[in-house]
Tab-separated table of C-alpha atoms in Angstrom:
chain	number	residue	atom	x	y	z
A	1	MET	CA	-50.015	-75.174	73.642
A	2	ARG	CA	-51.248	-72.310	71.482
A	3	ARG	CA	-51.854	-73.056	67.804
A	4	ILE	CA	-49.585	-71.548	65.140
A	5	GLN	CA	-51.424	-69.008	62.974
A	6	THR	CA	-48.478	-67.365	61.153
A	7	ALA	CA	-45.630	-68.621	58.973
A	8	VAL	CA	-43.201	-67.360	56.318
A	9	LEU	CA	-43.013	-68.355	52.671
A	10	GLY	CA	-40.181	-70.144	50.913
A	11	GLY	CA	-37.593	-70.839	53.614
A	12	ALA	CA	-36.558	-70.580	57.235
A	13	ARG	CA	-34.846	-67.180	56.734
A	14	SER	CA	-37.671	-65.671	54.679
A	15	ASP	CA	-39.230	-62.364	55.714
A	16	ILE	CA	-42.474	-62.878	53.722
A	17	PRO	CA	-45.205	-63.523	56.313
A	18	LEU	CA	-48.706	-64.868	55.887
A	19	ILE	CA	-51.642	-65.879	58.076
A	20	LEU	CA	-53.614	-69.107	57.850
A	21	PRO	CA	-57.375	-68.471	57.803
A	22	LEU	CA	-59.370	-69.815	60.736
A	23	GLU	CA	-62.347	-71.244	58.843
A	24	ALA	CA	-62.213	-74.513	56.927
A	25	ILE	CA	-63.785	-73.088	53.772
A	26	GLU	CA	-61.130	-70.376	53.657
A	27	VAL	CA	-58.302	-72.856	54.234
A	28	GLU	CA	-59.372	-74.829	51.174
A	29	ALA	CA	-59.082	-71.680	49.040
A	30	PHE	CA	-55.779	-70.890	50.759
A	31	ARG	CA	-54.386	-74.308	49.806
A	32	ARG	CA	-55.357	-73.875	46.172
A	33	GLU	CA	-53.807	-70.416	46.023
A	34	HIS	CA	-50.536	-71.573	47.612
A	35	ALA	CA	-50.383	-75.008	46.009
A	36	ALA	CA	-46.773	-74.460	44.896
A	37	ASP	CA	-45.586	-72.754	48.096
A	38	THR	CA	-43.930	-74.065	51.233
A	39	PHE	CA	-44.565	-72.732	54.734
A	40	TRP	CA	-41.909	-72.386	57.431
A	41	CYS	CA	-41.614	-71.672	61.146
A	42	GLY	CA	-39.421	-68.680	60.312
A	43	LEU	CA	-36.389	-67.620	62.304
A	44	LEU	CA	-37.601	-64.003	62.149
A	45	LEU	CA	-40.763	-65.187	63.908
A	46	GLY	CA	-38.674	-66.614	66.723
A	47	GLY	CA	-39.314	-70.099	65.346
A	48	CYS	CA	-37.219	-73.208	64.872
A	49	GLY	CA	-36.769	-72.900	61.082
A	50	SER	CA	-38.660	-76.131	60.221
A	51	ARG	CA	-41.303	-76.819	57.593
A	52	LEU	CA	-44.971	-76.379	58.469
A	53	ALA	CA	-48.119	-78.023	57.150
A	54	THR	CA	-51.676	-76.668	57.120
A	55	LYS	CA	-54.240	-78.404	59.330
A	56	LEU	CA	-57.904	-78.169	58.344
A	57	TYR	CA	-60.653	-78.779	60.912
A	58	THR	CA	-64.386	-78.241	60.909
A	59	ASP	CA	-64.878	-78.489	64.655
A	60	ARG	CA	-62.049	-76.189	65.782
A	61	VAL	CA	-59.697	-73.488	64.559
A	62	CYS	CA	-57.472	-74.342	61.580
A	63	HIS	CA	-53.759	-73.785	62.080
A	64	PHE	CA	-50.201	-74.537	60.946
A	65	ALA	CA	-48.373	-77.503	62.458
A	66	HIS	CA	-44.842	-78.891	62.390
A	67	PHE	CA	-44.072	-82.125	60.598
A	68	PRO	CA	-43.326	-84.754	63.257
A	69	ASP	CA	-39.720	-85.791	63.805
A	70	SER	CA	-38.583	-89.353	63.171
A	71	ASP	CA	-38.644	-90.050	66.904
A	72	GLY	CA	-42.001	-88.466	67.620
A	73	ALA	CA	-43.550	-85.008	68.008
A	74	HIS	CA	-41.511	-81.957	66.974
A	75	VAL	CA	-40.329	-79.608	69.746
A	76	CYS	CA	-40.367	-75.856	69.018
A	77	GLU	CA	-39.811	-73.126	71.590
A	78	ARG	CA	-41.484	-70.381	69.594
A	79	ARG	CA	-43.555	-68.276	71.972
A	80	ALA	CA	-45.545	-65.870	69.766
A	81	ARG	CA	-47.914	-67.896	67.578
A	82	ASP	CA	-51.092	-65.845	67.199
A	83	VAL	CA	-52.194	-63.615	64.317
A	84	ALA	CA	-50.168	-60.654	65.631
A	85	SER	CA	-46.918	-62.641	65.913
A	86	ALA	CA	-45.788	-61.590	62.408
A	87	ASP	CA	-46.742	-57.914	62.686
A	88	HIS	CA	-43.086	-56.833	62.770
A	89	LEU	CA	-42.555	-58.507	59.387
A	90	TYR	CA	-45.654	-56.872	57.908
A	91	ALA	CA	-44.433	-53.535	59.287
A	92	THR	CA	-41.009	-54.093	57.706
A	93	ALA	CA	-42.418	-54.911	54.264
A	94	ALA	CA	-44.909	-52.022	54.317
A	95	ALA	CA	-42.295	-49.537	55.584
A	96	ARG	CA	-39.801	-50.415	52.850
A	97	THR	CA	-42.388	-49.925	50.127
A	98	TRP	CA	-43.680	-46.712	51.695
A	99	LEU	CA	-40.234	-45.166	52.167
A	100	HIS	CA	-39.103	-46.221	48.705
A	101	ALA	CA	-42.130	-44.451	47.197
A	102	GLN	CA	-41.001	-41.241	48.942
A	103	GLY	CA	-37.447	-41.521	47.622
A	104	HIS	CA	-35.804	-42.652	50.869
A	105	ARG	CA	-33.099	-45.308	50.860
A	106	ALA	CA	-34.246	-46.838	54.100
A	107	THR	CA	-32.639	-49.315	56.449
A	108	VAL	CA	-35.069	-51.399	58.517
A	109	ARG	CA	-33.856	-53.361	61.536
A	110	HIS	CA	-35.608	-55.599	64.053
A	111	GLY	CA	-34.819	-54.678	67.642
A	112	THR	CA	-34.542	-56.878	70.693
A	113	PRO	CA	-36.645	-58.649	71.892
A	114	LEU	CA	-37.647	-59.855	68.430
A	115	GLY	CA	-41.094	-58.631	67.457
A	116	SER	CA	-41.214	-55.788	69.987
A	117	VAL	CA	-39.354	-53.007	68.164
A	118	VAL	CA	-38.792	-52.112	64.496
A	119	ASP	CA	-36.302	-49.321	63.654
A	120	LEU	CA	-36.635	-47.340	60.424
A	121	HIS	CA	-33.593	-45.301	59.338
A	122	PRO	CA	-34.482	-43.303	56.185
A	123	GLY	CA	-31.144	-41.519	55.881
A	124	PRO	CA	-30.134	-37.883	56.452
A	125	ARG	CA	-33.173	-36.341	54.729
A	126	ALA	CA	-35.762	-37.390	57.313
A	127	ARG	CA	-36.110	-38.283	60.971
A	128	GLY	CA	-36.052	-41.976	61.854
A	129	LEU	CA	-38.889	-43.919	63.437
A	130	ARG	CA	-38.971	-46.609	66.112
A	131	LEU	CA	-42.129	-48.731	66.159
A	132	HIS	CA	-42.938	-50.016	69.658
A	133	LEU	CA	-45.292	-52.912	68.914
A	134	ASP	CA	-45.577	-53.775	72.613
A	135	ALA	CA	-44.516	-52.317	75.947
A	136	ALA	CA	-41.330	-54.407	76.340
A	137	ILE	CA	-39.105	-51.375	75.530
A	138	ALA	CA	-40.002	-47.957	76.957
A	139	PRO	CA	-40.137	-45.172	74.320
A	140	VAL	CA	-37.539	-42.379	74.453
A	141	TRP	CA	-39.212	-39.031	73.789
A	142	ASP	CA	-36.208	-36.689	73.810
A	143	ASP	CA	-34.213	-38.376	71.017
A	144	GLU	CA	-33.968	-35.831	68.195
A	145	ARG	CA	-32.938	-38.461	65.637
A	146	THR	CA	-35.759	-40.957	66.210
A	147	GLU	CA	-39.492	-40.506	66.830
A	148	PRO	CA	-41.409	-43.197	68.762
A	149	VAL	CA	-44.533	-44.716	67.192
A	150	LEU	CA	-46.566	-46.726	69.715
A	151	GLY	CA	-48.578	-49.889	69.229
A	152	VAL	CA	-52.189	-49.879	70.386
A	153	SER	CA	-51.271	-51.739	73.591
A	154	VAL	CA	-48.493	-49.329	74.619
A	155	PRO	CA	-49.750	-46.821	77.234
A	156	VAL	CA	-49.002	-43.098	77.195
A	157	ASP	CA	-49.682	-40.703	80.075
A	158	ASP	CA	-51.595	-37.439	79.680
A	159	ARG	CA	-48.543	-35.391	80.674
A	160	THR	CA	-46.705	-36.672	77.592
A	161	LEU	CA	-49.729	-35.908	75.394
A	162	VAL	CA	-49.939	-32.365	76.760
A	163	ASP	CA	-46.227	-31.669	76.417
A	164	ARG	CA	-45.914	-33.174	72.913
A	165	ARG	CA	-49.404	-32.184	71.689
A	166	TYR	CA	-49.780	-35.590	69.998
A	167	VAL	CA	-48.213	-39.031	69.636
A	168	HIS	CA	-48.357	-41.463	66.722
A	169	ARG	CA	-49.609	-45.031	66.909
A	170	VAL	CA	-49.532	-48.077	64.634
A	171	ARG	CA	-52.043	-50.884	64.298
A	172	PHE	CA	-52.517	-53.896	62.022
A	173	ASP	CA	-55.827	-54.914	60.416
A	174	SER	CA	-56.264	-58.451	59.095
A	175	VAL	CA	-57.083	-58.511	55.374
A	176	GLY	CA	-57.345	-62.055	54.061
A	177	THR	CA	-54.023	-63.796	54.704
A	178	ALA	CA	-52.158	-60.514	55.293
A	179	ARG	CA	-52.101	-57.605	57.733
A	180	ARG	CA	-52.579	-53.981	56.660
A	181	VAL	CA	-50.619	-51.257	58.470
A	182	ARG	CA	-52.485	-48.161	59.655
A	183	ILE	CA	-51.036	-45.091	61.364
A	184	GLY	CA	-52.921	-43.141	64.035
A	185	THR	CA	-52.426	-39.734	65.645
A	186	GLN	CA	-53.583	-39.348	69.246
A	187	SER	CA	-53.909	-35.983	70.974
A	188	PHE	CA	-54.932	-35.123	74.519
A	189	ALA	CA	-58.670	-35.550	75.259
A	190	ARG	CA	-59.325	-36.825	71.721
A	191	GLY	CA	-59.590	-40.262	70.224
A	192	THR	CA	-56.967	-41.589	67.839
A	193	GLU	CA	-57.495	-40.714	64.173
A	194	TRP	CA	-56.373	-43.530	61.851
A	195	PHE	CA	-54.997	-43.234	58.329
A	196	ALA	CA	-53.652	-45.485	55.605
A	197	LEU	CA	-49.865	-45.567	55.420
A	198	ASP	CA	-49.966	-43.998	51.950
A	199	ASP	CA	-51.658	-40.908	53.454
A	200	CYS	CA	-48.626	-40.245	55.690
A	201	THR	CA	-45.203	-38.791	54.894
A	202	LEU	CA	-41.809	-38.760	56.587
A	203	THR	CA	-40.198	-35.336	56.955
A	204	PRO	CA	-37.101	-33.944	58.717
A	205	GLU	CA	-39.419	-33.154	61.666
A	206	GLY	CA	-40.758	-36.723	61.829
A	207	LEU	CA	-43.899	-38.610	60.830
A	208	HIS	CA	-46.625	-36.396	59.365
A	209	THR	CA	-50.280	-37.465	59.126
A	210	PRO	CA	-53.342	-35.452	58.018
A	211	ALA	CA	-54.242	-35.008	61.699
A	212	VAL	CA	-50.930	-33.310	62.551
A	213	GLU	CA	-51.729	-30.280	60.424
A	214	ARG	CA	-55.181	-29.929	61.987
A	215	ILE	CA	-53.800	-30.239	65.520
A	216	THR	CA	-51.048	-27.715	64.835
A	217	ARG	CA	-53.489	-25.267	63.256
A	218	ALA	CA	-55.933	-25.644	66.159
A	219	ARG	CA	-53.181	-25.025	68.721
A	220	THR	CA	-51.988	-21.872	66.936
A	221	THR	CA	-55.501	-20.414	66.582
A	222	THR	CA	-56.722	-21.464	70.058
A	223	ALA	CA	-54.445	-19.969	72.693
A	224	ARG	CA	-53.231	-22.255	75.441
A	225	GLU	CA	-51.728	-20.629	78.458
A	226	GLY	CA	-49.187	-23.411	78.815
A	227	LEU	CA	-47.763	-22.557	75.375
A	228	TRP	CA	-47.554	-18.785	75.843
A	229	ARG	CA	-44.136	-17.303	76.533
A	230	PRO	CA	-43.269	-13.676	77.381
A	231	PRO	CA	-41.499	-11.860	74.553
A	232	ALA	CA	-37.709	-11.825	74.625
A	233	PRO	CA	-36.094	-8.586	75.818
A	234	ALA	CA	-35.786	-6.106	72.973
A	235	SER	CA	-32.581	-4.315	72.111
A	236	ARG	CA	-34.351	-1.019	72.612
A	237	LYS	CA	-37.073	0.087	74.983
A	238	ASP	CA	-40.627	-0.975	74.209
A	239	HIS	CA	-42.773	2.144	73.881
A	240	THR	CA	-46.095	0.259	73.671
A	241	PRO	CA	-48.481	1.848	76.207
A	242	PRO	CA	-49.122	-0.450	79.222
A	243	GLU	CA	-52.888	-0.403	78.733
A	244	LEU	CA	-52.437	-1.683	75.149
A	245	ARG	CA	-50.174	-4.460	76.352
A	246	LEU	CA	-52.862	-5.531	78.838
A	247	GLN	CA	-55.503	-5.352	76.129
A	248	ALA	CA	-53.406	-7.560	73.828
A	249	ALA	CA	-52.801	-10.070	76.627
A	250	ILE	CA	-56.540	-10.326	77.340
A	251	ALA	CA	-57.249	-10.742	73.608
A	252	SER	CA	-54.797	-13.670	73.483
A	253	GLY	CA	-57.029	-15.592	75.890
A	254	SER	CA	-54.032	-16.751	77.946
A	255	ARG	CA	-54.316	-16.497	81.706
A	256	LEU	CA	-50.536	-16.696	82.009
A	257	ALA	CA	-50.063	-13.817	79.552
A	258	VAL	CA	-52.466	-11.568	81.473
A	259	LEU	CA	-50.852	-12.454	84.825
A	260	THR	CA	-47.385	-11.640	83.468
A	261	ALA	CA	-48.500	-8.276	82.053
A	262	CYS	CA	-50.225	-7.334	85.326
A	263	ARG	CA	-47.147	-8.204	87.391
A	264	GLU	CA	-44.836	-6.218	85.115
A	265	ILE	CA	-47.054	-3.122	85.370
A	266	GLU	CA	-47.442	-3.460	89.155
A	267	ALA	CA	-43.701	-4.002	89.637
A	268	ALA	CA	-42.912	-0.835	87.662
A	269	GLY	CA	-45.618	1.175	89.479
A	270	LEU	CA	-47.026	2.369	86.143
A	271	HIS	CA	-50.567	2.364	87.519
A	272	GLU	CA	-49.726	4.712	90.434
A	273	SER	CA	-47.961	7.562	88.682
A	274	SER	CA	-49.690	10.837	87.823
A	275	GLY	CA	-51.880	10.623	84.729
A	276	ALA	CA	-51.939	6.821	84.930
A	277	GLU	CA	-55.723	6.570	85.126
A	278	PRO	CA	-55.974	4.641	81.778
A	279	VAL	CA	-53.340	2.167	83.027
A	280	ALA	CA	-55.143	1.697	86.365
A	281	ALA	CA	-58.463	1.182	84.574
A	282	ALA	CA	-56.885	-1.393	82.211
A	283	LEU	CA	-55.315	-3.146	85.196
A	284	GLU	CA	-58.696	-3.316	86.919
A	285	ARG	CA	-60.272	-4.818	83.785
A	286	ALA	CA	-57.475	-7.396	83.606
A	287	ARG	CA	-58.030	-8.395	87.247
A	288	ALA	CA	-61.752	-8.743	86.631
A	289	TRP	CA	-61.002	-10.911	83.561
A	290	LEU	CA	-58.721	-13.131	85.652
A	291	ASP	CA	-61.388	-13.512	88.316
A	292	GLY	CA	-63.933	-14.470	85.651
A	293	GLN	CA	-61.506	-17.064	84.268
A	294	ARG	CA	-61.083	-18.543	87.744
A	295	ARG	CA	-64.846	-18.877	88.203
A	296	GLU	CA	-65.215	-20.364	84.716
A	297	ARG	CA	-62.480	-22.852	85.482
A	298	LEU	CA	-64.214	-24.005	88.654
A	299	ARG	CA	-67.532	-24.259	86.811
A	300	VAL	CA	-66.066	-26.380	83.965
A	301	LEU	CA	-64.285	-28.690	86.398
A	302	GLU	CA	-67.507	-29.197	88.358
A	303	GLN	CA	-69.361	-29.998	85.113
A	304	LEU	CA	-66.594	-32.430	84.163
A	305	ARG	CA	-66.759	-34.094	87.558
A	306	GLN	CA	-70.540	-34.510	87.217
A	307	ALA	CA	-70.258	-35.794	83.624
A	308	VAL	CA	-67.759	-38.444	84.741
A	309	HIS	CA	-70.093	-39.454	87.570
A	310	ASP	CA	-73.027	-39.749	85.108
A	311	GLY	CA	-70.946	-41.581	82.490
A	312	ALA	CA	-71.802	-38.950	79.839
A	313	VAL	CA	-69.052	-39.694	77.319
A	314	ASP	CA	-69.861	-36.930	74.810
A	315	ALA	CA	-69.979	-34.272	77.529
A	316	VAL	CA	-66.720	-35.532	79.036
A	317	SER	CA	-64.971	-35.333	75.656
A	318	THR	CA	-66.215	-31.776	75.032
A	319	LEU	CA	-65.273	-30.546	78.512
A	320	LEU	CA	-61.835	-32.158	78.325
A	321	GLU	CA	-61.115	-30.151	75.176
A	322	ARG	CA	-61.665	-26.991	77.236
A	323	VAL	CA	-59.545	-28.287	80.107
A	324	ASP	CA	-56.828	-29.077	77.537
A	325	ARG	CA	-56.248	-25.333	77.104
A	326	TRP	CA	-55.085	-24.964	80.689
A	327	SER	CA	-51.484	-25.397	81.665
A	328	LEU	CA	-50.822	-28.720	83.375
A	329	GLU	CA	-48.462	-27.078	85.848
A	330	HIS	CA	-51.267	-24.869	87.230
A	331	ARG	CA	-53.667	-27.689	88.046
A	332	SER	CA	-54.389	-28.632	91.609
A	333	GLN	CA	-54.309	-32.265	92.697
A	334	GLU	CA	-58.106	-32.326	92.745
A	335	GLU	CA	-58.167	-31.104	89.149
A	336	ARG	CA	-55.601	-33.716	88.130
A	337	ASP	CA	-57.715	-36.465	89.709
A	338	THR	CA	-60.808	-35.257	87.855
A	339	VAL	CA	-58.970	-35.198	84.521
A	340	ALA	CA	-57.521	-38.670	85.163
A	341	ALA	CA	-60.987	-40.065	85.905
A	342	ALA	CA	-62.308	-38.493	82.699
A	343	MET	CA	-59.471	-40.016	80.676
A	344	ARG	CA	-60.184	-43.452	82.141
A	345	LEU	CA	-63.856	-43.144	81.202
A	346	LEU	CA	-62.994	-42.183	77.611
A	347	GLY	CA	-60.447	-44.986	77.381
A	348	THR	CA	-62.970	-47.566	78.568
A	349	HIS	CA	-65.556	-46.246	76.108
A	350	ARG	CA	-63.097	-46.392	73.183
A	351	ARG	CA	-62.099	-49.951	74.038
A	352	GLU	CA	-65.744	-51.009	74.187
A	353	GLN	CA	-66.377	-49.385	70.804
A	354	GLU	CA	-63.363	-51.122	69.258
A	355	THR	CA	-64.436	-54.480	70.705
A	356	ARG	CA	-67.979	-54.005	69.423
A	357	ALA	CA	-66.727	-52.991	65.977
A	358	THR	CA	-64.432	-56.026	65.832
A	359	GLN	CA	-67.271	-58.352	66.772
A	360	GLU	CA	-69.522	-56.778	64.136
A	361	ARG	CA	-66.835	-57.177	61.455
A	362	GLN	CA	-66.281	-60.807	62.410
A	363	GLU	CA	-70.014	-61.521	62.388
A	364	ALA	CA	-70.417	-59.843	58.986
A	365	LYS	CA	-67.490	-61.835	57.614
A	366	ARG	CA	-68.924	-65.069	59.015
A	367	ARG	CA	-72.310	-64.382	57.405
A	368	ALA	CA	-70.670	-63.521	54.074
A	369	LEU	CA	-68.569	-66.688	54.132
A	370	GLN	CA	-71.584	-68.777	55.024
A	371	ALA	CA	-73.621	-67.254	52.194
A	372	ASP	CA	-70.741	-67.680	49.746
A	373	GLY	CA	-70.210	-71.297	50.827
A	374	ASN	CA	-73.900	-72.121	50.444
A	375	GLY	CA	-73.910	-70.606	46.974
A	376	ARG	CA	-70.792	-72.374	45.699
A	377	ARG	CA	-70.437	-75.754	47.375
A	378	GLN	CA	-71.714	-78.045	50.049
A	379	PRO	CA	-70.102	-77.114	53.402
A	380	VAL	CA	-67.065	-79.126	54.494
A	381	GLN	CA	-68.765	-80.389	57.645
A	382	GLU	CA	-71.739	-81.647	55.667
A	383	ARG	CA	-69.491	-83.406	53.171
A	384	ARG	CA	-67.607	-85.154	55.952
A	385	THR	CA	-70.700	-86.242	57.819
A	386	ARG	CA	-72.417	-87.408	54.590
A	387	PRO	CA	-69.674	-88.863	52.409
A	388	ASP	CA	-72.136	-90.996	50.421
A	389	ARG	CA	-73.294	-88.873	47.485
A	390	ALA	CA	-76.197	-91.294	46.979
A	391	ALA	CA	-77.941	-89.527	49.832
A	392	ALA	CA	-78.349	-86.391	47.706
A	393	PRO	CA	-81.868	-84.904	47.593
A	394	ALA	CA	-84.226	-86.188	44.964
A	395	GLY	CA	-83.985	-84.410	41.648
A	396	ARG	CA	-80.267	-83.657	41.971
A	397	PRO	CA	-77.788	-86.233	40.654
A	398	ALA	CA	-74.840	-87.333	42.772
A	399	GLY	CA	-71.374	-86.322	41.674
A	400	PRO	CA	-69.699	-82.948	41.011
A	401	LEU	CA	-71.479	-79.719	41.810
A	402	PRO	CA	-73.710	-78.375	39.004
A	403	ARG	CA	-72.245	-75.827	36.599
A	404	SER	CA	-74.924	-73.323	37.610
A	405	ARG	CA	-72.877	-72.625	40.737
A	406	GLN	CA	-69.602	-72.013	38.928
A	407	PRO	CA	-70.223	-68.304	38.063
A	408	ASP	CA	-69.980	-67.501	41.794
A	409	ALA	CA	-66.442	-68.911	41.872
A	410	ALA	CA	-65.579	-67.055	38.667
A	411	ALA	CA	-66.895	-63.798	40.123
A	412	ALA	CA	-64.802	-64.265	43.276
A	413	ALA	CA	-61.720	-64.994	41.158
A	414	HIS	CA	-62.418	-61.904	39.046
A	415	ARG	CA	-62.629	-59.722	42.139
A	416	ARG	CA	-59.391	-61.255	43.416
A	417	MET	CA	-57.711	-60.550	40.060
A	418	GLN	CA	-58.843	-56.906	40.147
A	419	ASP	CA	-57.491	-56.505	43.697
A	420	ILE	CA	-54.114	-57.944	42.667
A	421	LEU	CA	-53.872	-55.652	39.618
A	422	ARG	CA	-54.720	-52.676	41.810
A	423	ASP	CA	-51.958	-53.642	44.267
A	424	LEU	CA	-49.476	-54.109	41.427
A	425	ARG	CA	-50.226	-50.673	39.993
A	426	ARG	CA	-49.676	-49.073	43.379
A	427	LEU	CA	-46.805	-51.174	44.784
A	428	GLY	CA	-45.312	-53.113	41.879
A	429	THR	CA	-42.208	-50.946	41.409
A	430	GLY	CA	-41.406	-51.099	45.125
A	431	LEU	CA	-41.849	-54.829	45.663
A	432	GLY	CA	-38.921	-57.190	45.973
A	433	PRO	CA	-38.502	-59.925	43.337
A	434	ARG	CA	-39.688	-62.744	45.608
A	435	THR	CA	-42.779	-60.868	46.780
A	436	LEU	CA	-43.584	-59.810	43.216
A	437	THR	CA	-43.239	-63.395	41.955
A	438	HIS	CA	-45.581	-64.655	44.677
A	439	LEU	CA	-48.168	-61.988	43.820
A	440	LEU	CA	-47.957	-62.779	40.092
A	441	ARG	CA	-48.493	-66.479	40.792
A	442	SER	CA	-51.750	-65.582	42.544
A	443	LEU	CA	-52.661	-63.309	39.606
A	444	SER	CA	-52.193	-66.182	37.139
A	445	THR	CA	-54.431	-68.466	39.212
A	446	ALA	CA	-57.162	-65.826	39.516
A	447	LEU	CA	-56.941	-64.935	35.804
A	448	ASN	CA	-57.513	-68.534	34.732
A	449	ALA	CA	-60.370	-69.035	37.202
A	450	ALA	CA	-62.167	-65.785	36.237
A	451	GLY	CA	-62.791	-67.022	32.675
A	452	ASP	CA	-65.033	-64.855	30.486
A	453	ARG	CA	-65.522	-62.237	33.167
A	454	VAL	CA	-62.109	-60.727	32.350
A	455	THR	CA	-62.280	-57.759	29.974
A	456	PRO	CA	-59.751	-57.466	27.120
A	457	GLN	CA	-58.070	-54.512	28.829
A	458	GLN	CA	-57.754	-56.419	32.126
A	459	ARG	CA	-56.387	-59.507	30.356
A	460	GLN	CA	-53.802	-57.414	28.500
A	461	GLU	CA	-52.649	-55.740	31.730
A	462	ALA	CA	-52.455	-59.080	33.549
A	463	GLU	CA	-50.468	-60.697	30.745
A	464	ASP	CA	-48.042	-57.770	30.750
A	465	TRP	CA	-47.373	-58.327	34.455
A	466	LEU	CA	-47.053	-62.100	33.957
A	467	ARG	CA	-44.483	-61.613	31.173
A	468	ARG	CA	-42.485	-59.461	33.547
A	469	GLY	CA	-42.719	-62.200	36.149
A	470	ARG	CA	-41.398	-64.797	33.719
A	471	ARG	CA	-38.366	-62.620	33.059
A	472	LEU	CA	-37.699	-62.382	36.805
A	473	ARG	CA	-38.230	-66.072	37.498
A	474	GLY	CA	-34.847	-67.168	36.281
A	475	ALA	CA	-33.090	-64.733	38.609
A	476	ILE	CA	-34.814	-65.972	41.779
A	477	ALA	CA	-33.428	-69.004	43.559
A	478	ASN	CA	-36.094	-70.680	45.660
A	479	PRO	CA	-34.427	-72.414	48.654
A	480	ALA	CA	-34.912	-76.160	48.606
A	481	PRO	CA	-36.579	-77.790	51.631
A	482	GLU	CA	-34.296	-79.445	54.131
A	483	THR	CA	-36.254	-82.728	53.980
A	484	ALA	CA	-38.847	-83.763	51.474
A	485	PRO	CA	-42.289	-84.364	52.980
A	486	THR	CA	-43.977	-87.750	52.927
A	487	GLY	CA	-47.086	-88.577	50.982
A	488	SER	CA	-49.194	-87.937	54.068
A	489	ASP	CA	-47.615	-84.494	54.355
A	490	ILE	CA	-48.642	-83.697	50.802
A	491	ARG	CA	-52.207	-84.707	51.618
A	492	ALA	CA	-52.049	-82.401	54.684
A	493	GLY	CA	-51.857	-79.452	52.306
A	494	SER	CA	-48.150	-78.600	51.909
A	495	ARG	CA	-46.245	-79.457	48.734
A	496	PRO	CA	-42.542	-79.314	47.901
A	497	ASN	CA	-41.130	-76.799	45.420
A	498	VAL	CA	-40.622	-78.196	41.923
A	499	SER	CA	-38.193	-76.274	39.732
A	500	ALA	CA	-38.766	-75.891	35.978
A	501	GLY	CA	-37.587	-78.857	33.929
A	502	SER	CA	-36.860	-81.113	36.928
A	503	LYS	CA	-38.766	-83.175	39.483
A	504	LYS	CA	-37.807	-84.168	43.003
A	505	LYS	CA	-38.472	-87.620	44.282
A	506	ARG	CA	-40.686	-87.954	47.267
A	507	HIS	CA	-39.214	-89.998	50.100
A	508	ARG	CA	-41.468	-92.423	51.739
């Protein structure tokens, strides 16, 4: 049975997700931060709606767990339990804040199956979005009202990339006990460019990222024969000399444009009439240009084939950009096979890079946590294997940790406080009351722990936010737990809610 890594705060129907850290030292900090919170196997996670406790281990991964039933172990049929199982809730929360900041009165719905699709309906002023977080539901590309946004695991074929010029993607990066949404734009023969959600906008044409403008500008300045179309018939006769039309077609760089102009001139016999020597000469130059393009095409394809064989990723990427200018309909099967092999090579290379980058981030985080733990406290494993403080090294008294190590904890709390204030400045007006109250509770904890490191200006700003939170507190009804946990449950790291001015009895 896979371990539960995600939960929701406050109640079974809550849509506020969070992730339990994997390392024991992080779980201890997590418990202190959420000392007044309750964790639930949320219905929007596909769970059973029961309370969860935190489980701390030093020899394996920490995780959430259900409280046992009176007749034994609890049975839950929740399937998705890993870190990504709450991504649809993180997407919902981030999308509401993002759309609200742009003035959209958005409606966000979870599609079926739960966790696979998220629909964003911003109203009549912008095009809607459908986030495909996995491949359970195939995207619909010809819906004018809704634009698909694909998760990183959802495949897209090169024909779609060529026809649409680009597609958007969504991914989720773990940041502490949350997940940060990032939007990517993928174009044919190029890697996906990723941006923060705040760097993107929603327009009547759909989702707009900084990469869209660059792709559109590149496609308008670099002619692609697949995008060229003959001019519509004019209401009056075009008096442009044929040789100038051929010259303009060659200047456009489009093989299809030159072919069309040549066929029109040949069909009208303009190169055979008396005094048509300039037209015949221009036609000969156009045919020579077409023959040169054919040879160049064969040469580039041969280079691409060799680059794929040699595994030269940079050369493959550069050559594919040139192949991208050719119309897909005019490729032979051999050319299609070569392009497909090149795309597979680039895809494998990108996946290897992403895996390597993930491993490097995890290793850097592990080293930082280890260094931080050594500087602040004795590791959990060491404390458990040596519970007798009398075994402390000579020269250091047994008992609490020396005060010389406390500034490290204060510095970490100060950094946490600064991060929370920065988030409140950026998102505070768009956060719901429950989310805002939870964030302010963390701010209060960090403010007290930071001590003298807090500047007067920072303290004033934090107290202003906390006063606002106190005004909101009376309007928020925290749902009571269905059953009060036992004393052993409290020791496991999950505590019941206690309302102001009243206490709830614990049932043994």
